[in-house]
Amino acid sequence: MAKQLTDSNLDEVMSSSRLTVIDFWAEWCGPCKRISPIVDELASEYEGDVDIYKCDVDENSDVCDKFGIRNIPTLIFLKNGEVVSRHVGTATKSQLAEMIENNK
């Protein structure tokens, strides 16, 4: 299961040296609901190697502003606190796993 990213724990998440993936979503977003179980599966599979978070855009405006989130779902890939990749829209599990592997 993916961890929760909020306005209050952003600094902690940004300080990680390993690959961090953030899934920006909203409850009302159909495509977000389709990708959510995939993100949770990948969080379990990569546990201990990659940090995977979900961020509810309706409840965490500071995080969304920091990353310039305008469309959802958006996945941000961070390494050492810096954005190394960004994906907007849905994707298959194999596509997301490939993005993770390419950014590790």
mmCIF file of C-alpha atoms in Angstrom:
data_model
loop_
_atom_site.group_PDB
_atom_site.id
_atom_site.type_symbol
_atom_site.label_atom_id
_atom_site.label_comp_id
_atom_site.label_asym_id
_atom_site.label_seq_id
_atom_site.Cartn_x
_atom_site.Cartn_y
_atom_site.Cartn_z
ATOM 1 C CA MET A 1 0.000 0.000 0.000
ATOM 2 C CA ALA A 2 1.298 3.449 -0.900
ATOM 3 C CA LYS A 3 2.098 5.897 1.887
ATOM 4 C CA GLN A 4 0.236 9.200 2.196
ATOM 5 C CA LEU A 5 1.945 12.459 1.249
ATOM 6 C CA THR A 6 0.495 15.559 2.874
ATOM 7 C CA ASP A 7 1.435 19.204 3.222
ATOM 8 C CA SER A 8 2.788 18.370 6.683
ATOM 9 C CA ASN A 9 5.217 15.574 5.702
ATOM 10 C CA LEU A 10 6.517 17.024 2.417
ATOM 11 C CA ASP A 11 9.923 18.026 3.818
ATOM 12 C CA GLU A 12 10.517 14.495 5.120
ATOM 13 C CA VAL A 13 9.629 12.999 1.725
ATOM 14 C CA MET A 14 11.842 15.476 -0.140
ATOM 15 C CA SER A 15 14.857 14.560 2.004
ATOM 16 C CA SER A 16 14.936 10.929 0.847
ATOM 17 C CA SER A 17 17.947 9.886 -1.230
ATOM 18 C CA ARG A 18 16.208 6.950 -2.891
ATOM 19 C CA LEU A 19 13.705 7.066 -5.721
ATOM 20 C CA THR A 20 10.373 8.458 -4.563
ATOM 21 C CA VAL A 21 7.201 8.237 -6.645
ATOM 22 C CA ILE A 22 4.226 10.487 -5.880
ATOM 23 C CA ASP A 23 0.783 9.754 -7.346
ATOM 24 C CA PHE A 24 -1.370 12.909 -7.370
ATOM 25 C CA TRP A 25 -5.054 11.951 -7.358
ATOM 26 C CA ALA A 26 -8.583 12.927 -6.279
ATOM 27 C CA GLU A 27 -11.575 10.874 -5.144
ATOM 28 C CA TRP A 28 -13.757 12.229 -7.973
ATOM 29 C CA CYS A 29 -11.219 11.399 -10.720
ATOM 30 C CA GLY A 30 -12.114 8.293 -12.764
ATOM 31 C CA PRO A 31 -8.640 7.748 -14.268
ATOM 32 C CA CYS A 32 -7.147 8.165 -10.771
ATOM 33 C CA LYS A 33 -9.363 5.347 -9.495
ATOM 34 C CA ARG A 34 -8.169 3.087 -12.318
ATOM 35 C CA ILE A 35 -4.470 3.678 -11.603
ATOM 36 C CA SER A 36 -4.760 3.593 -7.790
ATOM 37 C CA PRO A 37 -4.698 -0.221 -7.331
ATOM 38 C CA ILE A 38 -1.683 -0.429 -9.659
ATOM 39 C CA VAL A 39 0.195 2.152 -7.594
ATOM 40 C CA ASP A 40 -0.623 0.193 -4.418
ATOM 41 C CA GLU A 41 0.622 -3.062 -5.974
ATOM 42 C CA LEU A 42 3.879 -1.428 -7.036
ATOM 43 C CA ALA A 43 4.302 0.086 -3.564
ATOM 44 C CA SER A 44 4.155 -3.436 -2.106
ATOM 45 C CA GLU A 45 6.482 -4.893 -4.725
ATOM 46 C CA TYR A 46 9.099 -2.135 -4.368
ATOM 47 C CA GLU A 47 8.817 -1.772 -0.575
ATOM 48 C CA GLY A 48 12.239 -1.111 0.937
ATOM 49 C CA ASP A 49 13.689 -0.080 -2.436
ATOM 50 C CA VAL A 50 11.441 2.734 -3.708
ATOM 51 C CA ASP A 51 9.187 5.038 -1.683
ATOM 52 C CA ILE A 52 5.732 5.355 -3.236
ATOM 53 C CA TYR A 53 3.233 7.945 -2.017
ATOM 54 C CA LYS A 54 -0.250 9.131 -2.904
ATOM 55 C CA CYS A 55 -1.257 12.758 -2.542
ATOM 56 C CA ASP A 56 -4.912 13.850 -2.531
ATOM 57 C CA VAL A 57 -4.918 17.102 -4.516
ATOM 58 C CA ASP A 58 -8.083 18.362 -2.822
ATOM 59 C CA GLU A 59 -6.507 18.197 0.645
ATOM 60 C CA ASN A 60 -2.872 19.179 -0.024
ATOM 61 C CA SER A 61 -2.674 22.375 -2.049
ATOM 62 C CA ASP A 62 0.856 23.259 -0.871
ATOM 63 C CA VAL A 63 2.295 20.037 -2.303
ATOM 64 C CA CYS A 64 0.381 20.534 -5.555
ATOM 65 C CA ASP A 65 1.648 24.104 -5.858
ATOM 66 C CA LYS A 66 5.239 22.991 -5.229
ATOM 67 C CA PHE A 67 5.116 20.515 -8.108
ATOM 68 C CA GLY A 68 2.854 22.551 -10.420
ATOM 69 C CA ILE A 69 0.145 19.903 -10.575
ATOM 70 C CA ARG A 70 -2.531 20.955 -13.058
ATOM 71 C CA ASN A 71 -3.841 17.590 -14.312
ATOM 72 C CA ILE A 72 -4.483 14.290 -12.572
ATOM 73 C CA PRO A 73 -3.469 11.593 -12.337
ATOM 74 C CA THR A 74 0.113 12.838 -12.378
ATOM 75 C CA LEU A 75 3.061 10.780 -11.181
ATOM 76 C CA ILE A 76 6.228 12.583 -10.141
ATOM 77 C CA PHE A 77 9.517 10.709 -9.800
ATOM 78 C CA LEU A 78 12.027 12.241 -7.358
ATOM 79 C CA LYS A 79 15.635 11.347 -6.671
ATOM 80 C CA ASN A 80 17.530 13.183 -3.923
ATOM 81 C CA GLY A 81 14.615 15.620 -3.668
ATOM 82 C CA GLU A 82 14.790 16.595 -7.359
ATOM 83 C CA VAL A 83 12.175 15.797 -10.010
ATOM 84 C CA VAL A 84 13.727 13.367 -12.507
ATOM 85 C CA SER A 85 10.583 12.428 -14.424
ATOM 86 C CA ARG A 86 6.866 13.173 -14.673
ATOM 87 C CA HIS A 87 3.975 11.207 -16.158
ATOM 88 C CA VAL A 88 0.463 12.590 -16.699
ATOM 89 C CA GLY A 89 -2.485 10.259 -17.277
ATOM 90 C CA THR A 90 -3.093 6.572 -16.778
ATOM 91 C CA ALA A 91 -0.636 3.784 -17.501
ATOM 92 C CA THR A 92 -0.454 0.030 -17.223
ATOM 93 C CA LYS A 93 1.379 -1.701 -14.409
ATOM 94 C CA SER A 94 4.199 -2.707 -16.755
ATOM 95 C CA GLN A 95 4.562 0.876 -18.019
ATOM 96 C CA LEU A 96 4.771 2.233 -14.466
ATOM 97 C CA ALA A 97 7.230 -0.480 -13.426
ATOM 98 C CA GLU A 98 9.399 0.432 -16.432
ATOM 99 C CA MET A 99 9.306 4.122 -15.402
ATOM 100 C CA ILE A 100 10.382 3.150 -11.894
ATOM 101 C CA GLU A 101 13.232 0.968 -13.191
ATOM 102 C CA ASN A 102 14.392 3.680 -15.607
ATOM 103 C CA ASN A 103 14.597 6.233 -12.790
ATOM 104 C CA LYS A 104 16.166 4.110 -10.007
#
